[in-house]
Coordinates of C-alpha atoms in Angstrom, one line a residue:
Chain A
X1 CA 0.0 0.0 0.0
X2 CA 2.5 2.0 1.2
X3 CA 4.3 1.5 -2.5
X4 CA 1.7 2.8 -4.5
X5 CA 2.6 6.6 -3.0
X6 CA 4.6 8.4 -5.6
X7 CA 7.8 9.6 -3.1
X8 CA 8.3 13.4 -2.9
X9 CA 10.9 16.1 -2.2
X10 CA 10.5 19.5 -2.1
X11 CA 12.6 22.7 -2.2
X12 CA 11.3 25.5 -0.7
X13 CA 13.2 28.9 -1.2
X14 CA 12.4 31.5 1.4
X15 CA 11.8 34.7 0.8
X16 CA 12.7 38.5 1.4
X17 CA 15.8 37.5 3.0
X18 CA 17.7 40.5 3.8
X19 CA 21.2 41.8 2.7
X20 CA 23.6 40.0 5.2
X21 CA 26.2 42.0 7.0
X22 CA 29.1 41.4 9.4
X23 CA 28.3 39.8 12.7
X24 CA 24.5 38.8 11.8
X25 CA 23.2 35.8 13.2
X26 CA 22.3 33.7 10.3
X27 CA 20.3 31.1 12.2
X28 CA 17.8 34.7 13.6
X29 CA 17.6 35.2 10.0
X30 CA 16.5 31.8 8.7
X31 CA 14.0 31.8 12.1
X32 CA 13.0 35.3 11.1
X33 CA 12.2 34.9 7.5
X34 CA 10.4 31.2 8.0
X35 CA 8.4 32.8 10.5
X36 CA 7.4 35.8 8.0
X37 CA 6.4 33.8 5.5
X38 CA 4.9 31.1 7.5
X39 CA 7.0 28.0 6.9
X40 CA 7.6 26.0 9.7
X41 CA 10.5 23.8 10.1
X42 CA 10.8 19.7 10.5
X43 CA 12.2 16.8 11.5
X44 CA 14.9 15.6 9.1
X45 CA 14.8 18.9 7.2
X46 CA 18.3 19.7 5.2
X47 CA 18.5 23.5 5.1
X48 CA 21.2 24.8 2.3
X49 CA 22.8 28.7 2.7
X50 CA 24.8 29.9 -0.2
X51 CA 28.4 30.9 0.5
X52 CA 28.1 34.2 -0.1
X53 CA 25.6 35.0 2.8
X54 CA 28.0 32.7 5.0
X55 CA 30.8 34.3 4.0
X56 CA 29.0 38.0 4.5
X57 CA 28.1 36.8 7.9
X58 CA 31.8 36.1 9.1
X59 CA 32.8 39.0 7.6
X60 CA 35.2 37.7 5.0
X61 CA 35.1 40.9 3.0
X62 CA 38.5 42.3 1.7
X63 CA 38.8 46.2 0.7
X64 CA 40.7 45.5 -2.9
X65 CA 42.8 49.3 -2.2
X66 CA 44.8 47.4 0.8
X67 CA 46.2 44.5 -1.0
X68 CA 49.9 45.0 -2.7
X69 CA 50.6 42.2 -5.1
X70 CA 53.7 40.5 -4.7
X71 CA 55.6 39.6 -7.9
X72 CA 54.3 36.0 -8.5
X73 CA 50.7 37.6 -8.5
X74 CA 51.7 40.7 -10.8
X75 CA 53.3 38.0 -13.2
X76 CA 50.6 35.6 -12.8
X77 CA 47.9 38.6 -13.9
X78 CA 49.5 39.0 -16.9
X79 CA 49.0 35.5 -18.1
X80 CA 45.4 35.7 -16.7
X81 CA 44.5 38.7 -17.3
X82 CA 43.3 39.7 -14.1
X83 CA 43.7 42.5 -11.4
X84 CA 47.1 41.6 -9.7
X85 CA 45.9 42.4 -6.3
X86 CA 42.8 39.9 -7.1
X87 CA 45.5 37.3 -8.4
X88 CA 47.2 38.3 -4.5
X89 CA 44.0 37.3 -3.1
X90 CA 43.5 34.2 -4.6
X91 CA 47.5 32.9 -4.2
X92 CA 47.1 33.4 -0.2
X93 CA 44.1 31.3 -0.7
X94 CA 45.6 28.9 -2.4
X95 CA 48.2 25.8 -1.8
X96 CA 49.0 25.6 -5.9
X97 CA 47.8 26.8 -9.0
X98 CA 46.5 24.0 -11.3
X99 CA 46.0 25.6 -14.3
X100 CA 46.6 28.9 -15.1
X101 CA 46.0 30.3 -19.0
X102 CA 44.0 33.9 -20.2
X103 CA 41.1 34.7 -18.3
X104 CA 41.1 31.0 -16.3
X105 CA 42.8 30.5 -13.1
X106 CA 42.3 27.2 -11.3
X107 CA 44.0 26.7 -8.1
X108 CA 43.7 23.9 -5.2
X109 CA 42.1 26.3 -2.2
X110 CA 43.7 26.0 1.0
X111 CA 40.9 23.6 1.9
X112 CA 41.6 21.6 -0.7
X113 CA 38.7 22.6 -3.4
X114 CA 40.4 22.7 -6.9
X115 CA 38.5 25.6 -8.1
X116 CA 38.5 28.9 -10.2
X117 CA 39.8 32.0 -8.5
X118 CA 40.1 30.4 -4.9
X119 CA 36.4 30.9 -4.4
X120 CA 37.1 34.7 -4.5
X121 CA 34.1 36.7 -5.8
X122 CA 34.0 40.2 -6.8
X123 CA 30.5 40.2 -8.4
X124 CA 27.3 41.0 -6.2
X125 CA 29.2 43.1 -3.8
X126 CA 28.3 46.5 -3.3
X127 CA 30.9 49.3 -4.1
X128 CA 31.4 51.6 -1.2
X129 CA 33.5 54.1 -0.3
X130 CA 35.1 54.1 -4.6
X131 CA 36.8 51.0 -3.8
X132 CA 36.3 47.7 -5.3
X133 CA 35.9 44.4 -3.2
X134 CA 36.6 40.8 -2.7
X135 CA 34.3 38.1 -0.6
X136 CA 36.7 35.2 0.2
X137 CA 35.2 31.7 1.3
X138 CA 34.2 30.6 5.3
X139 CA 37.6 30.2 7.0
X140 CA 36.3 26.5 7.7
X141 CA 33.3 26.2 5.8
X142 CA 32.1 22.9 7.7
X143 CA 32.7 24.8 11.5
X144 CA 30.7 27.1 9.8
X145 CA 27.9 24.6 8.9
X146 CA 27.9 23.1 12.7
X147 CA 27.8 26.4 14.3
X148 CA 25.1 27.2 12.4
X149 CA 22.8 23.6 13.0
X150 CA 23.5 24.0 16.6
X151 CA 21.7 27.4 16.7
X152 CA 19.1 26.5 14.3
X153 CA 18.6 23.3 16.6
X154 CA 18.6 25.1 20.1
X155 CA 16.7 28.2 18.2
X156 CA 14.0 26.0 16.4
X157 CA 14.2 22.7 18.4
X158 CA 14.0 20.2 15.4
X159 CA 16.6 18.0 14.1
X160 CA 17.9 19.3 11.0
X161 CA 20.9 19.6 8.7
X162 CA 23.0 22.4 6.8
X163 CA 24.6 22.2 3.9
X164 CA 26.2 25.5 2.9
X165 CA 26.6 25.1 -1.2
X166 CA 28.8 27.4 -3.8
X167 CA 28.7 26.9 -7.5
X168 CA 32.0 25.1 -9.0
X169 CA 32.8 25.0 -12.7
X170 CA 34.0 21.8 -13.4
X171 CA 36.3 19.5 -16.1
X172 CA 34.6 18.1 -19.2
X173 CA 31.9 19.6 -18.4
X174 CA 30.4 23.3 -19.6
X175 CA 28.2 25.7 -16.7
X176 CA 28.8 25.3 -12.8
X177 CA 26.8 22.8 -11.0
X178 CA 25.8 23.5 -7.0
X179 CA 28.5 21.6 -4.4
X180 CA 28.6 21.6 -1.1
X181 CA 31.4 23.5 0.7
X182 CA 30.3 22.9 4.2
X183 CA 28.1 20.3 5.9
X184 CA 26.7 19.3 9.3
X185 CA 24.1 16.6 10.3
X186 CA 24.2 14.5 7.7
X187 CA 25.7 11.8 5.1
X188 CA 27.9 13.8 2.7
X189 CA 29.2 10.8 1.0
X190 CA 26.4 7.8 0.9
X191 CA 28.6 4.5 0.0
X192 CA 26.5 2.1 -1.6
X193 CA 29.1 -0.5 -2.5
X194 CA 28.4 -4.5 -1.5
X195 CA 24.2 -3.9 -1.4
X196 CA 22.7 -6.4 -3.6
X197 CA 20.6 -5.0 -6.7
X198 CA 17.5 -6.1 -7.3
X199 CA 18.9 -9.7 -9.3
X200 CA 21.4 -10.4 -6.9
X201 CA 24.1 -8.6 -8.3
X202 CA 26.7 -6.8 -6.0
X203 CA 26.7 -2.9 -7.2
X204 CA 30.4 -2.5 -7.1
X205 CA 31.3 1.1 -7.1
X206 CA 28.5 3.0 -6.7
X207 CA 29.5 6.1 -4.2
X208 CA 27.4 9.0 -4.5
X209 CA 28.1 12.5 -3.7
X210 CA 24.7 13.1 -1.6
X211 CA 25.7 16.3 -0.1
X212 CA 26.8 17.5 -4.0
X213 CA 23.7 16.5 -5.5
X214 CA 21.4 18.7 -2.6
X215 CA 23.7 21.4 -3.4
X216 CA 22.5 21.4 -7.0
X217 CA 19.1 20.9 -6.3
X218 CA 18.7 23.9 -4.3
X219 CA 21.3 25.4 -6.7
X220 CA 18.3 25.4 -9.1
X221 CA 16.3 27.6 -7.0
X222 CA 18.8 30.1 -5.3
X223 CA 19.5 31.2 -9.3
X224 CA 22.8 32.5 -10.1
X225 CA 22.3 36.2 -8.1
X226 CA 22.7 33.8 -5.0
X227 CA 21.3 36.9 -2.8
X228 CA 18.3 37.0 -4.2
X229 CA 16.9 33.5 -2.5
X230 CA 19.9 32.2 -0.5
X231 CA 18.0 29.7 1.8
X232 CA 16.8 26.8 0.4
X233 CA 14.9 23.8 2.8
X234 CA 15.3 20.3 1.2
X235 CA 12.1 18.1 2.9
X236 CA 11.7 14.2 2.6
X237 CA 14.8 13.1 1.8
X238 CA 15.6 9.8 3.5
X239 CA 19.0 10.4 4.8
X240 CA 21.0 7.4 5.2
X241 CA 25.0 6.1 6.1
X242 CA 27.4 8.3 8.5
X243 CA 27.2 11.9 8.9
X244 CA 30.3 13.0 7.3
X245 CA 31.5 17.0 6.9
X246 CA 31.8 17.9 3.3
X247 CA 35.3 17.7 3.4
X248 CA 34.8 14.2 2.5
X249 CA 34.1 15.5 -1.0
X250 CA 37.1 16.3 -1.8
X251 CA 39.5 13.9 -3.8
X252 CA 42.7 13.7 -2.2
X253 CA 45.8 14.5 -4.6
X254 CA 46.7 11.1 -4.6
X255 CA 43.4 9.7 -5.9
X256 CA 42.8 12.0 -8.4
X257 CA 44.2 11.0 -11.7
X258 CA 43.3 15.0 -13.1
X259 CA 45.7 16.9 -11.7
Chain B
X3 CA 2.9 40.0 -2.4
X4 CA 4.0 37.4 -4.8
X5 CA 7.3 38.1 -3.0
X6 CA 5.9 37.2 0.3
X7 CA 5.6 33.2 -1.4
X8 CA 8.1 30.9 -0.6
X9 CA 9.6 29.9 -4.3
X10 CA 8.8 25.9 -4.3
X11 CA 10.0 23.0 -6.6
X12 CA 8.6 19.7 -5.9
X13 CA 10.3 16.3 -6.5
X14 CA 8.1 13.1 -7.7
X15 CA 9.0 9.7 -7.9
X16 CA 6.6 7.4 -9.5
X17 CA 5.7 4.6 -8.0
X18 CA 5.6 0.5 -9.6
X19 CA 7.5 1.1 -12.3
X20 CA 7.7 -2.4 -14.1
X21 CA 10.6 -4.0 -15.1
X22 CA 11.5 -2.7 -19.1
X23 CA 12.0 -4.8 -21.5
X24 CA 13.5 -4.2 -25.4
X25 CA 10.8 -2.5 -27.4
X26 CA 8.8 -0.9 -24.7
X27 CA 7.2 2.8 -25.1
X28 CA 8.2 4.6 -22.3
X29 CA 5.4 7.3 -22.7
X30 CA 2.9 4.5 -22.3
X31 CA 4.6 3.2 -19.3
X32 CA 4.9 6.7 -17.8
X33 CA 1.6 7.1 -18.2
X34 CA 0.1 4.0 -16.7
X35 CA 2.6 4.9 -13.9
X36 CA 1.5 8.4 -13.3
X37 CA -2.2 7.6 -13.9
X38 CA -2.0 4.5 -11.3
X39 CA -0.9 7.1 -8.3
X40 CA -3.1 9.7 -9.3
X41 CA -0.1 11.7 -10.5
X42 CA -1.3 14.2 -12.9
X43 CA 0.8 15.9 -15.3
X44 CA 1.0 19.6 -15.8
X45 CA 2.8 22.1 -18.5
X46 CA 6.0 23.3 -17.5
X47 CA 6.7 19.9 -16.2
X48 CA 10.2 18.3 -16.5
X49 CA 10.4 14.1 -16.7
X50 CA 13.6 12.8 -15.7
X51 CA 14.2 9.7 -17.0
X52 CA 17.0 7.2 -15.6
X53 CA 19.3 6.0 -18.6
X54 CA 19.1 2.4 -17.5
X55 CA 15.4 1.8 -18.3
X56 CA 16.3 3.9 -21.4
X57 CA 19.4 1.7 -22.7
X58 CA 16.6 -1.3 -22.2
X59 CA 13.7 0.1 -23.8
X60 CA 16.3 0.5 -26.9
X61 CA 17.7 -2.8 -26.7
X62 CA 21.0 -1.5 -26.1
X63 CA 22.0 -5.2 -23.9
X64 CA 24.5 -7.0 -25.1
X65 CA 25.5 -10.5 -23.9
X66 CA 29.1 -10.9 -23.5
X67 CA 29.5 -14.0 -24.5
X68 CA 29.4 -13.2 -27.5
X69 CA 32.1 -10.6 -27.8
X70 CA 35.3 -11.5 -28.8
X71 CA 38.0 -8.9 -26.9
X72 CA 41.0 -7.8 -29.5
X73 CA 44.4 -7.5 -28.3
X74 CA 44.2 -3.8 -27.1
X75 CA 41.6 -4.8 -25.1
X76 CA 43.1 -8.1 -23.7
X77 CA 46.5 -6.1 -22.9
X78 CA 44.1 -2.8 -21.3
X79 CA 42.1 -5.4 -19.5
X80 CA 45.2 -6.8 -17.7
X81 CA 46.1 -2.8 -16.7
X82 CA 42.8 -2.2 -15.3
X83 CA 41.7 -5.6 -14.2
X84 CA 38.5 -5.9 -16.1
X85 CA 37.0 -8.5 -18.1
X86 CA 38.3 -8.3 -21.7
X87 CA 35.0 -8.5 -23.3
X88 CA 34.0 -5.8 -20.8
X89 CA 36.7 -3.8 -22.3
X90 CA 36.4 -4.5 -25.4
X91 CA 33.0 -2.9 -25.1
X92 CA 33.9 -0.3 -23.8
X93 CA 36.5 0.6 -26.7
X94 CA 34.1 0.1 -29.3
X95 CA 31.9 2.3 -27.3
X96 CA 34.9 5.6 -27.0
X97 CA 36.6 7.5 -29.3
X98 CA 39.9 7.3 -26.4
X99 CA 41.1 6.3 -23.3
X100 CA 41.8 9.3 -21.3
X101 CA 43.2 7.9 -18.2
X102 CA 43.5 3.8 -17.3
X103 CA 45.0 2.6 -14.2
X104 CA 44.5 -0.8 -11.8
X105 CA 40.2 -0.8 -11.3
X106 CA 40.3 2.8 -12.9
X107 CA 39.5 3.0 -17.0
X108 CA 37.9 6.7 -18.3
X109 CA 37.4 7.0 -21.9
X110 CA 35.8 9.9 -24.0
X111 CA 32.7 7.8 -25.3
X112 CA 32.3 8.0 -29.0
X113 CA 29.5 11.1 -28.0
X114 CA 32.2 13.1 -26.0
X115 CA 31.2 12.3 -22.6
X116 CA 34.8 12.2 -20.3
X117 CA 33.0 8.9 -18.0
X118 CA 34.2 5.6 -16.2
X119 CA 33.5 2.4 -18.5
X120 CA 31.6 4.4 -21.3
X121 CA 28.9 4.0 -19.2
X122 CA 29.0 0.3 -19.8
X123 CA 27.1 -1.5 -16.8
X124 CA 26.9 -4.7 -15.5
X125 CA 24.9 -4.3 -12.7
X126 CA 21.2 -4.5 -12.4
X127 CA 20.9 -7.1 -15.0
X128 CA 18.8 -10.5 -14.5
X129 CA 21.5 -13.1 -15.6
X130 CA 19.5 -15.5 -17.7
X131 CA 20.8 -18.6 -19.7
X132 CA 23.6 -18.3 -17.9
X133 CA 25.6 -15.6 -19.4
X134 CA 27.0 -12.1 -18.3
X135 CA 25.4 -9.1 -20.2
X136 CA 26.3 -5.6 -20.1
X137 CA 24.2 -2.4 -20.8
X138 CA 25.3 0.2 -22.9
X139 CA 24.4 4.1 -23.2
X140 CA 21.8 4.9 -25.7
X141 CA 22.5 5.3 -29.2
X142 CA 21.5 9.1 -29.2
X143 CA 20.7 10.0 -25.9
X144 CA 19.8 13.5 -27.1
X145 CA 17.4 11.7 -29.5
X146 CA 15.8 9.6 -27.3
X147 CA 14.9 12.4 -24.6
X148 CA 13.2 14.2 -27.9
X149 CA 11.1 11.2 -28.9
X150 CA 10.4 10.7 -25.4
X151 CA 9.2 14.4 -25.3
X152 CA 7.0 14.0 -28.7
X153 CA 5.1 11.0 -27.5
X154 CA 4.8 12.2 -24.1
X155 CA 3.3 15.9 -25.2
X156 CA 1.1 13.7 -27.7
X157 CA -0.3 11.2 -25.2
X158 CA -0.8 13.5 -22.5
X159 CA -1.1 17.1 -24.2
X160 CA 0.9 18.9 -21.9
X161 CA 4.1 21.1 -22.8
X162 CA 6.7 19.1 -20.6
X163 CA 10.6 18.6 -21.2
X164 CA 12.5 15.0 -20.9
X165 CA 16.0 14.8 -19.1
X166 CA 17.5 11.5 -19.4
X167 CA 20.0 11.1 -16.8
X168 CA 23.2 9.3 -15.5
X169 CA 25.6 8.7 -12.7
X170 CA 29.2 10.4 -13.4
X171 CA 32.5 9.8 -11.0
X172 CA 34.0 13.6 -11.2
X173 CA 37.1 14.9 -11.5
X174 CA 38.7 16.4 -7.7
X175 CA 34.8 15.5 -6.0
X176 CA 34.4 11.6 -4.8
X177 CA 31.2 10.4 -5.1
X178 CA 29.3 10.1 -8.1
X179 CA 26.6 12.6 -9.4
X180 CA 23.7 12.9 -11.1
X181 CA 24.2 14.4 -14.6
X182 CA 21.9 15.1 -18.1
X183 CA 23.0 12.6 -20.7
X184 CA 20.2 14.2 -22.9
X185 CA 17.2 16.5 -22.8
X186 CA 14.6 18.3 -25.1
X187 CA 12.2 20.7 -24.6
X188 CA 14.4 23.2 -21.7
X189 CA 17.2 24.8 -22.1
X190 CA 20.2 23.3 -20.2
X191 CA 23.1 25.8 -20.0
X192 CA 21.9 29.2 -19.0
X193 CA 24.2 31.8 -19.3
X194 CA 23.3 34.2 -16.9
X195 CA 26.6 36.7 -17.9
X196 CA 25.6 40.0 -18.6
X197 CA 22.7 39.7 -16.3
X198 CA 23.2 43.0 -14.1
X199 CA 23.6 41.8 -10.1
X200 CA 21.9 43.9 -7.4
X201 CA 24.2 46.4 -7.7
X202 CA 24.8 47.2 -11.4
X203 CA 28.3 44.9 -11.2
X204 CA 28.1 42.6 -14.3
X205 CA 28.0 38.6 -13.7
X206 CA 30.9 38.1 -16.1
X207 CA 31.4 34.3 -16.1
X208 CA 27.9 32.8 -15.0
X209 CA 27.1 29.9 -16.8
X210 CA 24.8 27.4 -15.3
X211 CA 24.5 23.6 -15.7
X212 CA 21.0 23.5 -15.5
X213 CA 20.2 20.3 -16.3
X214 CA 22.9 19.1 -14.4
X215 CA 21.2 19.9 -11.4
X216 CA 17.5 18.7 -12.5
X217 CA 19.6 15.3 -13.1
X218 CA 21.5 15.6 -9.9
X219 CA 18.1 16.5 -8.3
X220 CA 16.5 13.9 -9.5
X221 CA 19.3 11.4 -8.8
X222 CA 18.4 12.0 -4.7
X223 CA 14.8 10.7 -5.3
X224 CA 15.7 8.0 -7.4
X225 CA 18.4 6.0 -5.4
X226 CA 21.2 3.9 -6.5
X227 CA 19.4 1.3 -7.6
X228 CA 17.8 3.4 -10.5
X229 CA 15.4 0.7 -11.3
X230 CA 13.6 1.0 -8.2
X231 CA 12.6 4.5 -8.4
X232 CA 13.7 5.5 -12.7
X233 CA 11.3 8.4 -13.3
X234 CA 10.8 11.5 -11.4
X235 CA 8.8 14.6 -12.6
X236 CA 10.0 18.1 -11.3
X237 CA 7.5 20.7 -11.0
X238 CA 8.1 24.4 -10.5
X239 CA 11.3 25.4 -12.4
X240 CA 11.0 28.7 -14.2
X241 CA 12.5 27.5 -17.7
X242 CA 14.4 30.1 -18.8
X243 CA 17.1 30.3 -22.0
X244 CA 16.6 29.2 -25.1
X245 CA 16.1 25.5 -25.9
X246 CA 19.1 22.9 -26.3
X247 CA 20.5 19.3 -26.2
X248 CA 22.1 17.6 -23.6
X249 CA 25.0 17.3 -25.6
X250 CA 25.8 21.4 -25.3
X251 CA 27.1 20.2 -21.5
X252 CA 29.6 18.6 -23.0
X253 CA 33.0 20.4 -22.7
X254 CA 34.7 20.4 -26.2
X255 CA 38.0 19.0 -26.1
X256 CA 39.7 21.7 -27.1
X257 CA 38.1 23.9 -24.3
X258 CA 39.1 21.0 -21.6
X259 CA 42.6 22.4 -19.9
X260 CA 42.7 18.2 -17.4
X261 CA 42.6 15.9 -20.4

């Protein structure tokens, strides 16, 4: 009986969430703007913040004017063509540069992401004060996940998750996809290997990239101005396996054959 | 007021979805699926379609036993400890190998895709008479999703789009994730550059995968096991962009700085 009900998911974006700023509370906001527009949080509920508001929050905002570019970054802007003291930005973020050719710079982030520009974004930020600025990403993207489901647990009362997700270009494939930076409360990395399929046949490799695939679905209704709707809540996902950080994502050097 | 709504998409398994079998029409199956929950269909819907019941529908299963592996394969068979008819599938199936180590073997398939096996499968396959039998990718996935999308907008007169989607290992990320081997009817790169942000700084390198993330969306619903649960319908997308192929996602090779 049970099988004859179609399962569901549903995304829910909330709105008129306002412009974040340094030292805001972003578990008062999420409260603040479910309560406005009457959405009330559950059990089992995986709530997904874009980067940028995360970042915001912690006050990972760089005034572009105080940054002197060494020489690697002045020569490294020239191949790139970008603003050195951008290129300065993104090297202090950065353990190595992976590729590096015009107007594509794709480095391994301190954290380990291989990524374009470090995760540093100049675009959505406003211009005071003449000068132009830089958002880096969360010092520790999955503390800032657990901070953040501990206060939304204590502050709501019900067990949920967080992902915090970012948009990553990837290889072979054209137009960034949603992946999560940060996680807390859940399975990341669901390993499906040795479960029998349905005739009896061992699925052999089949390791899925849970936490990645909720950061694209709510990818797909943040849009690209991730400002505009930067909380997404993911309901009625079955979460299964070991809650794992995102960190788990990442492909250590030695596995990757890409490099 | 609109902006006091939550934004919402919504996620929908169906339910009983029989066994396919070569020769099937999967808009009569998806019909007597939906119609059998009560699920009714709506314009603006998108069908996902898993590629497994797909590559059946379309005959696309081979029996091994009946393949003969050459001596490239028998020697790349020993490097990657695979079965050399396995292997020898999987040539036929790629235009070149593109990195092949110990239980490792990535090929461009003959249709560009950078994937593990050229999406040659062994699992979830009833072993009958005895003998092995691997799956292969549709001929024309691209194809498929558009006859898909004609009978379905025929039998059930409502505008929808078909994804037909896919498991892909990715480069630097572990874990597999859900990604559109081919679509018609949405368009699935968006390219948001150009797009002022909310303060009048241009988005200069916004390109989204779209219908990467309706595939990696719908890969949460349907499970490993993609016979279990191989179509979901999402509802609520705003389509936006003009309409293309799967195969647009697919980074040309002279584009793709980690071959």
């Amino acid at each position: 009986v049970e099988q004859c009900d179609p399962a569901r998911l549903e995304l829910t974006a909330l709105p008129n969430v306002p412009a974040i700023r340094s030292g805001d509370d972003l578990s008062a906001v999420i409260a603040d703007c479910a309560r406005d527009c009457a959405f009330t949080f559950a059990d089992g509920d995986i709530v997904i913040v874009a980067q940028k508001i995360v970042s915001k929050a912690e006050n990972r905002l760089l005034d572009l004017a105080t940054v002197v570019p060494g020489q690697r970054a002045r020569a490294l802007a020239e191949t790139v063509n970008k603003d050195p003291r951008l290129v300065e930005l993104i090297l202090r973020e950065s353990r190595c540069v992976v590729r590096a050719q015009p107007d594509l710079l794709i480095v391994e982030h301190r954290l380990g992401f291989v990524m374009a520009n470090a995760g540093v974004d100049q675009s959505n930020l406003a211009i005071e004060d003449g000068g132009a600025r830089a958002l880096l990403l969360p010092e520790d993207p999955d503390a800032s996940a657990a901070r953040l489901r501990d206060r939304l647990v204590a502050r709501l009362r019900v067990a949920i998750a967080v992902v915090i997700n970012d948009s990553f270009g990837r290889a072979f494939r054209r137009g960034t996809c949603g992946i999560a930076l940060g996680a807390a409360g859940l399975a990341t990395l669901v390993d499906q290997r040795g479960k029998p399929d349905f005739f009896g046949r061992t699925l052999r490799s089949t390791i899925v990239g849970t936490a990645d695939e909720i950061a694209a679905a709510a990818s797909l209704l943040m849009g690209p101005a991730a400002e505009g709707r930067p909380i997404v809540i993911l309901r009625g996902l079955q979460l299964a396996g070991e809650i794992s950080p995102a960190s788990v994502l990442i492909r250590p050097p030695v596995e990757d054959v890409f490099r």
